Amino acid sequence: MLTRWGSRVRRNPVPGAVGVAVLWQATIVVVAKSLPPMEPGWFPQLGPTVVNLAGAVVVLVLLRAWGMSAAGGVTSLGVMARWPALLPVAVPAGLAALPGIEGSTATLVGGVVLMLSIGVSEELGSRALVLEVARPLGPVRAAGLTAVLFGVGHLDNWLFFDAPLGNTLWQVVEAGAFGFCLCGARLYIGSIWPLVLVHGLSDYLQIYSPGKTPDWLQALGVVVDLALGLVLLLRAPTAPVPDPPGTVRPPVQS
């Protein structure tokens, strides 16, 4: 059944990308709403960590069933000499953390684990699975669609987790720009793993720094993400998109 679904998804990249993005987001919401409170003193973020890892497992199953793990940048580290291309992404987050970070030892240590689990889940779900499904559209359009779906997916915070609408709408914009940049980085570097590290680091520095990130710094982050994402997309090597399962090519005429 998964193989047949994968074949249909890969033949229809736009509805396919939307479908897998919705499935991944729905998994996270359902697991989050189903779990009892999990906030032990030694790991206050245990519950959301489990939720994100559950989303990652679902994505890994689909990537493996559809033969997309390698193409999605999951099974390699890519071109490691290109990893530094992601450094500008961390600059706005580093500026936000100049006042330092705050929290108990358990909170700060648990925060590292939580942010890495978020990075793994979101890079697998968006930049590995959704982007790979959308890739027949071409790199820029595939990245644009993936970024929009990633940004809109953050509406879950308002719909299901009581986040204020105004804050959520700005998060949609920030996440969309961030996702666009990471799409470019995934295609340029060839792996999701440097993205996981930068994603986790950026979230950690912004969430555990005291006070609200200044508006100008948030706006700077959006500009940097969009500009860097476009540059990386234009510099990314063009890779052939594999045919969906069951495709029969006509014989080459000599």
mmCIF file with all atom_site columns, N, CA, C and O in Angstrom, residues 116-149:
data_model
loop_
_atom_site.group_PDB
_atom_site.id
_atom_site.type_symbol
_atom_site.label_atom_id
_atom_site.label_alt_id
_atom_site.label_comp_id
_atom_site.label_asym_id
_atom_site.label_entity_id
_atom_site.label_seq_id
_atom_site.pdbx_PDB_ins_code
_atom_site.Cartn_x
_atom_site.Cartn_y
_atom_site.Cartn_z
_atom_site.occupancy
_atom_site.B_iso_or_equiv
_atom_site.pdbx_formal_charge
_atom_site.auth_seq_id
_atom_site.auth_comp_id
_atom_site.auth_asym_id
_atom_site.auth_atom_id
_atom_site.pdbx_PDB_model_num
ATOM 1   N N  . LEU A 1 116 ? 17.376 19.552 19.183  1.00 0.00 ? 116 LEU A N  1
ATOM 2   C CA . LEU A 1 116 ? 17.885 18.591 18.201  1.00 0.00 ? 116 LEU A CA 1
ATOM 3   C C  . LEU A 1 116 ? 16.764 17.700 17.677  1.00 0.00 ? 116 LEU A C  1
ATOM 4   O O  . LEU A 1 116 ? 16.725 17.372 16.480  1.00 0.00 ? 116 LEU A O  1
ATOM 5   N N  . SER A 1 117 ? 15.834 17.308 18.568  1.00 0.00 ? 117 SER A N  1
ATOM 6   C CA . SER A 1 117 ? 14.713 16.471 18.110  1.00 0.00 ? 117 SER A CA 1
ATOM 7   C C  . SER A 1 117 ? 13.819 17.261 17.148  1.00 0.00 ? 117 SER A C  1
ATOM 8   O O  . SER A 1 117 ? 13.312 16.708 16.160  1.00 0.00 ? 117 SER A O  1
ATOM 9   N N  . ILE A 1 118 ? 13.625 18.552 17.417  1.00 0.00 ? 118 ILE A N  1
ATOM 10  C CA . ILE A 1 118 ? 12.855 19.396 16.494  1.00 0.00 ? 118 ILE A CA 1
ATOM 11  C C  . ILE A 1 118 ? 13.590 19.506 15.164  1.00 0.00 ? 118 ILE A C  1
ATOM 12  O O  . ILE A 1 118 ? 12.985 19.395 14.085  1.00 0.00 ? 118 ILE A O  1
ATOM 13  N N  . GLY A 1 119 ? 14.909 19.729 15.235  1.00 0.00 ? 119 GLY A N  1
ATOM 14  C CA . GLY A 1 119 ? 15.685 19.810 14.000  1.00 0.00 ? 119 GLY A CA 1
ATOM 15  C C  . GLY A 1 119 ? 15.596 18.544 13.173  1.00 0.00 ? 119 GLY A C  1
ATOM 16  O O  . GLY A 1 119 ? 15.404 18.591 11.953  1.00 0.00 ? 119 GLY A O  1
ATOM 17  N N  . VAL A 1 120 ? 15.716 17.389 13.838  1.00 0.00 ? 120 VAL A N  1
ATOM 18  C CA . VAL A 1 120 ? 15.628 16.110 13.120  1.00 0.00 ? 120 VAL A CA 1
ATOM 19  C C  . VAL A 1 120 ? 14.246 15.939 12.493  1.00 0.00 ? 120 VAL A C  1
ATOM 20  O O  . VAL A 1 120 ? 14.120 15.605 11.309  1.00 0.00 ? 120 VAL A O  1
ATOM 21  N N  . SER A 1 121 ? 13.191 16.182 13.261  1.00 0.00 ? 121 SER A N  1
ATOM 22  C CA . SER A 1 121 ? 11.833 15.987 12.758  1.00 0.00 ? 121 SER A CA 1
ATOM 23  C C  . SER A 1 121 ? 11.533 16.926 11.595  1.00 0.00 ? 121 SER A C  1
ATOM 24  O O  . SER A 1 121 ? 11.015 16.503 10.544  1.00 0.00 ? 121 SER A O  1
ATOM 25  N N  . GLU A 1 122 ? 11.873 18.195 11.745  1.00 0.00 ? 122 GLU A N  1
ATOM 26  C CA . GLU A 1 122 ? 11.499 19.171 10.725  1.00 0.00 ? 122 GLU A CA 1
ATOM 27  C C  . GLU A 1 122 ? 12.370 19.066 9.477   1.00 0.00 ? 122 GLU A C  1
ATOM 28  O O  . GLU A 1 122 ? 11.884 19.287 8.364   1.00 0.00 ? 122 GLU A O  1
ATOM 29  N N  . GLU A 1 123 ? 13.632 18.714 9.637   1.00 0.00 ? 123 GLU A N  1
ATOM 30  C CA . GLU A 1 123 ? 14.463 18.542 8.444   1.00 0.00 ? 123 GLU A CA 1
ATOM 31  C C  . GLU A 1 123 ? 14.099 17.261 7.697   1.00 0.00 ? 123 GLU A C  1
ATOM 32  O O  . GLU A 1 123 ? 14.075 17.237 6.465   1.00 0.00 ? 123 GLU A O  1
ATOM 33  N N  . LEU A 1 124 ? 13.799 16.193 8.435   1.00 0.00 ? 124 LEU A N  1
ATOM 34  C CA . LEU A 1 124 ? 13.322 14.984 7.762   1.00 0.00 ? 124 LEU A CA 1
ATOM 35  C C  . LEU A 1 124 ? 11.986 15.226 7.071   1.00 0.00 ? 124 LEU A C  1
ATOM 36  O O  . LEU A 1 124 ? 11.800 14.867 5.904   1.00 0.00 ? 124 LEU A O  1
ATOM 37  N N  . GLY A 1 125 ? 11.059 15.852 7.793   1.00 0.00 ? 125 GLY A N  1
ATOM 38  C CA . GLY A 1 125 ? 9.724  16.029 7.235   1.00 0.00 ? 125 GLY A CA 1
ATOM 39  C C  . GLY A 1 125 ? 9.685  17.007 6.089   1.00 0.00 ? 125 GLY A C  1
ATOM 40  O O  . GLY A 1 125 ? 9.051  16.749 5.060   1.00 0.00 ? 125 GLY A O  1
ATOM 41  N N  . SER A 1 126 ? 10.364 18.148 6.234   1.00 0.00 ? 126 SER A N  1
ATOM 42  C CA . SER A 1 126 ? 10.255 19.192 5.222   1.00 0.00 ? 126 SER A CA 1
ATOM 43  C C  . SER A 1 126 ? 11.343 19.101 4.159   1.00 0.00 ? 126 SER A C  1
ATOM 44  O O  . SER A 1 126 ? 11.058 19.000 2.974   1.00 0.00 ? 126 SER A O  1
ATOM 45  N N  . ARG A 1 127 ? 12.610 19.160 4.589   1.00 0.00 ? 127 ARG A N  1
ATOM 46  C CA . ARG A 1 127 ? 13.689 19.240 3.599   1.00 0.00 ? 127 ARG A CA 1
ATOM 47  C C  . ARG A 1 127 ? 14.102 17.896 3.011   1.00 0.00 ? 127 ARG A C  1
ATOM 48  O O  . ARG A 1 127 ? 14.719 17.857 1.954   1.00 0.00 ? 127 ARG A O  1
ATOM 49  N N  . ALA A 1 128 ? 13.748 16.788 3.652   1.00 0.00 ? 128 ALA A N  1
ATOM 50  C CA . ALA A 1 128 ? 14.011 15.482 3.043   1.00 0.00 ? 128 ALA A CA 1
ATOM 51  C C  . ALA A 1 128 ? 12.781 15.000 2.273   1.00 0.00 ? 128 ALA A C  1
ATOM 52  O O  . ALA A 1 128 ? 12.826 14.818 1.060   1.00 0.00 ? 128 ALA A O  1
ATOM 53  N N  . LEU A 1 129 ? 11.651 14.828 2.970   1.00 0.00 ? 129 LEU A N  1
ATOM 54  C CA . LEU A 1 129 ? 10.482 14.219 2.344   1.00 0.00 ? 129 LEU A CA 1
ATOM 55  C C  . LEU A 1 129 ? 9.715  15.180 1.434   1.00 0.00 ? 129 LEU A C  1
ATOM 56  O O  . LEU A 1 129 ? 9.555  14.923 0.242   1.00 0.00 ? 129 LEU A O  1
ATOM 57  N N  . VAL A 1 130 ? 9.229  16.283 1.990   1.00 0.00 ? 130 VAL A N  1
ATOM 58  C CA . VAL A 1 130 ? 8.394  17.182 1.182   1.00 0.00 ? 130 VAL A CA 1
ATOM 59  C C  . VAL A 1 130 ? 9.179  17.748 0.002   1.00 0.00 ? 130 VAL A C  1
ATOM 60  O O  . VAL A 1 130 ? 8.689  17.782 -1.137  1.00 0.00 ? 130 VAL A O  1
ATOM 61  N N  . LEU A 1 131 ? 10.397 18.206 0.247   1.00 0.00 ? 131 LEU A N  1
ATOM 62  C CA . LEU A 1 131 ? 11.204 18.766 -0.845  1.00 0.00 ? 131 LEU A CA 1
ATOM 63  C C  . LEU A 1 131 ? 11.485 17.732 -1.921  1.00 0.00 ? 131 LEU A C  1
ATOM 64  O O  . LEU A 1 131 ? 11.437 18.033 -3.121  1.00 0.00 ? 131 LEU A O  1
ATOM 65  N N  . GLU A 1 132 ? 11.754 16.502 -1.514  1.00 0.00 ? 132 GLU A N  1
ATOM 66  C CA . GLU A 1 132 ? 12.043 15.462 -2.507  1.00 0.00 ? 132 GLU A CA 1
ATOM 67  C C  . GLU A 1 132 ? 10.803 15.132 -3.332  1.00 0.00 ? 132 GLU A C  1
ATOM 68  O O  . GLU A 1 132 ? 10.900 14.907 -4.535  1.00 0.00 ? 132 GLU A O  1
ATOM 69  N N  . VAL A 1 133 ? 9.635  15.118 -2.702  1.00 0.00 ? 133 VAL A N  1
ATOM 70  C CA . VAL A 1 133 ? 8.393  14.889 -3.453  1.00 0.00 ? 133 VAL A CA 1
ATOM 71  C C  . VAL A 1 133 ? 8.156  16.021 -4.459  1.00 0.00 ? 133 VAL A C  1
ATOM 72  O O  . VAL A 1 133 ? 7.707  15.800 -5.587  1.00 0.00 ? 133 VAL A O  1
ATOM 73  N N  . ALA A 1 134 ? 8.485  17.262 -4.051  1.00 0.00 ? 134 ALA A N  1
ATOM 74  C CA . ALA A 1 134 ? 8.239  18.426 -4.911  1.00 0.00 ? 134 ALA A CA 1
ATOM 75  C C  . ALA A 1 134 ? 9.335  18.653 -5.939  1.00 0.00 ? 134 ALA A C  1
ATOM 76  O O  . ALA A 1 134 ? 9.166  19.488 -6.837  1.00 0.00 ? 134 ALA A O  1
ATOM 77  N N  . ARG A 1 135 ? 10.428 17.938 -5.881  1.00 0.00 ? 135 ARG A N  1
ATOM 78  C CA . ARG A 1 135 ? 11.602 18.234 -6.711  1.00 0.00 ? 135 ARG A CA 1
ATOM 79  C C  . ARG A 1 135 ? 11.364 18.200 -8.211  1.00 0.00 ? 135 ARG A C  1
ATOM 80  O O  . ARG A 1 135 ? 12.031 18.924 -8.964  1.00 0.00 ? 135 ARG A O  1
ATOM 81  N N  . PRO A 1 136 ? 10.414 17.398 -8.729  1.00 0.00 ? 136 PRO A N  1
ATOM 82  C CA . PRO A 1 136 ? 10.158 17.473 -10.179 1.00 0.00 ? 136 PRO A CA 1
ATOM 83  C C  . PRO A 1 136 ? 9.726  18.860 -10.664 1.00 0.00 ? 136 PRO A C  1
ATOM 84  O O  . PRO A 1 136 ? 9.772  19.135 -11.860 1.00 0.00 ? 136 PRO A O  1
ATOM 85  N N  . LEU A 1 137 ? 9.302  19.745 -9.758  1.00 0.00 ? 137 LEU A N  1
ATOM 86  C CA . LEU A 1 137 ? 8.904  21.094 -10.150 1.00 0.00 ? 137 LEU A CA 1
ATOM 87  C C  . LEU A 1 137 ? 10.098 21.964 -10.513 1.00 0.00 ? 137 LEU A C  1
ATOM 88  O O  . LEU A 1 137 ? 9.923  23.056 -11.060 1.00 0.00 ? 137 LEU A O  1
ATOM 89  N N  . GLY A 1 138 ? 11.306 21.506 -10.222 1.00 0.00 ? 138 GLY A N  1
ATOM 90  C CA . GLY A 1 138 ? 12.492 22.326 -10.380 1.00 0.00 ? 138 GLY A CA 1
ATOM 91  C C  . GLY A 1 138 ? 12.912 22.873 -9.032  1.00 0.00 ? 138 GLY A C  1
ATOM 92  O O  . GLY A 1 138 ? 12.085 23.026 -8.128  1.00 0.00 ? 138 GLY A O  1
ATOM 93  N N  . PRO A 1 139 ? 14.198 23.207 -8.862  1.00 0.00 ? 139 PRO A N  1
ATOM 94  C CA . PRO A 1 139 ? 14.702 23.553 -7.522  1.00 0.00 ? 139 PRO A CA 1
ATOM 95  C C  . PRO A 1 139 ? 14.031 24.763 -6.886  1.00 0.00 ? 139 PRO A C  1
ATOM 96  O O  . PRO A 1 139 ? 13.679 24.731 -5.706  1.00 0.00 ? 139 PRO A O  1
ATOM 97  N N  . VAL A 1 140 ? 13.848 25.849 -7.621  1.00 0.00 ? 140 VAL A N  1
ATOM 98  C CA . VAL A 1 140 ? 13.299 27.064 -7.016  1.00 0.00 ? 140 VAL A CA 1
ATOM 99  C C  . VAL A 1 140 ? 11.825 26.891 -6.671  1.00 0.00 ? 140 VAL A C  1
ATOM 100 O O  . VAL A 1 140 ? 11.377 27.221 -5.572  1.00 0.00 ? 140 VAL A O  1
ATOM 101 N N  . ARG A 1 141 ? 11.056 26.342 -7.599  1.00 0.00 ? 141 ARG A N  1
ATOM 102 C CA . ARG A 1 141 ? 9.620  26.150 -7.315  1.00 0.00 ? 141 ARG A CA 1
ATOM 103 C C  . ARG A 1 141 ? 9.408  25.097 -6.244  1.00 0.00 ? 141 ARG A C  1
ATOM 104 O O  . ARG A 1 141 ? 8.513  25.231 -5.391  1.00 0.00 ? 141 ARG A O  1
ATOM 105 N N  . ALA A 1 142 ? 10.227 24.044 -6.256  1.00 0.00 ? 142 ALA A N  1
ATOM 106 C CA . ALA A 1 142 ? 10.104 23.020 -5.220  1.00 0.00 ? 142 ALA A CA 1
ATOM 107 C C  . ALA A 1 142 ? 10.436 23.607 -3.849  1.00 0.00 ? 142 ALA A C  1
ATOM 108 O O  . ALA A 1 142 ? 9.743  23.344 -2.858  1.00 0.00 ? 142 ALA A O  1
ATOM 109 N N  . ALA A 1 143 ? 11.486 24.420 -3.793  1.00 0.00 ? 143 ALA A N  1
ATOM 110 C CA . ALA A 1 143 ? 11.844 25.058 -2.523  1.00 0.00 ? 143 ALA A CA 1
ATOM 111 C C  . ALA A 1 143 ? 10.760 26.030 -2.079  1.00 0.00 ? 143 ALA A C  1
ATOM 112 O O  . ALA A 1 143 ? 10.443 26.117 -0.884  1.00 0.00 ? 143 ALA A O  1
ATOM 113 N N  . GLY A 1 144 ? 10.183 26.776 -3.028  1.00 0.00 ? 144 GLY A N  1
ATOM 114 C CA . GLY A 1 144 ? 9.123  27.711 -2.675  1.00 0.00 ? 144 GLY A CA 1
ATOM 115 C C  . GLY A 1 144 ? 7.906  27.006 -2.105  1.00 0.00 ? 144 GLY A C  1
ATOM 116 O O  . GLY A 1 144 ? 7.351  27.435 -1.082  1.00 0.00 ? 144 GLY A O  1
ATOM 117 N N  . LEU A 1 145 ? 7.486  25.929 -2.764  1.00 0.00 ? 145 LEU A N  1
ATOM 118 C CA . LEU A 1 145 ? 6.329  25.180 -2.263  1.00 0.00 ? 145 LEU A CA 1
ATOM 119 C C  . LEU A 1 145 ? 6.624  24.571 -0.897  1.00 0.00 ? 145 LEU A C  1
ATOM 120 O O  . LEU A 1 145 ? 5.799  24.651 0.027   1.00 0.00 ? 145 LEU A O  1
ATOM 121 N N  . THR A 1 146 ? 7.794  23.980 -0.754  1.00 0.00 ? 146 THR A N  1
ATOM 122 C CA . THR A 1 146 ? 8.169  23.367 0.519   1.00 0.00 ? 146 THR A CA 1
ATOM 123 C C  . THR A 1 146 ? 8.205  24.405 1.636   1.00 0.00 ? 146 THR A C  1
ATOM 124 O O  . THR A 1 146 ? 7.743  24.157 2.753   1.00 0.00 ? 146 THR A O  1
ATOM 125 N N  . ALA A 1 147 ? 8.748  25.587 1.330   1.00 0.00 ? 147 ALA A N  1
ATOM 126 C CA . ALA A 1 147 ? 8.840  26.649 2.331   1.00 0.00 ? 147 ALA A CA 1
ATOM 127 C C  . ALA A 1 147 ? 7.462  27.136 2.749   1.00 0.00 ? 147 ALA A C  1
ATOM 128 O O  . ALA A 1 147 ? 7.205  27.375 3.934   1.00 0.00 ? 147 ALA A O  1
ATOM 129 N N  . VAL A 1 148 ? 6.553  27.301 1.776   1.00 0.00 ? 148 VAL A N  1
ATOM 130 C CA . VAL A 1 148 ? 5.191  27.740 2.107   1.00 0.00 ? 148 VAL A CA 1
ATOM 131 C C  . VAL A 1 148 ? 4.502  26.719 2.997   1.00 0.00 ? 148 VAL A C  1
ATOM 132 O O  . VAL A 1 148 ? 3.875  27.068 4.010   1.00 0.00 ? 148 VAL A O  1
ATOM 133 N N  . LEU A 1 149 ? 4.624  25.451 2.653   1.00 0.00 ? 149 LEU A N  1
ATOM 134 C CA . LEU A 1 149 ? 3.996  24.400 3.468   1.00 0.00 ? 149 LEU A CA 1
ATOM 135 C C  . LEU A 1 149 ? 4.596  24.359 4.869   1.00 0.00 ? 149 LEU A C  1
ATOM 136 O O  . LEU A 1 149 ? 3.888  24.168 5.854   1.00 0.00 ? 149 LEU A O  1
#
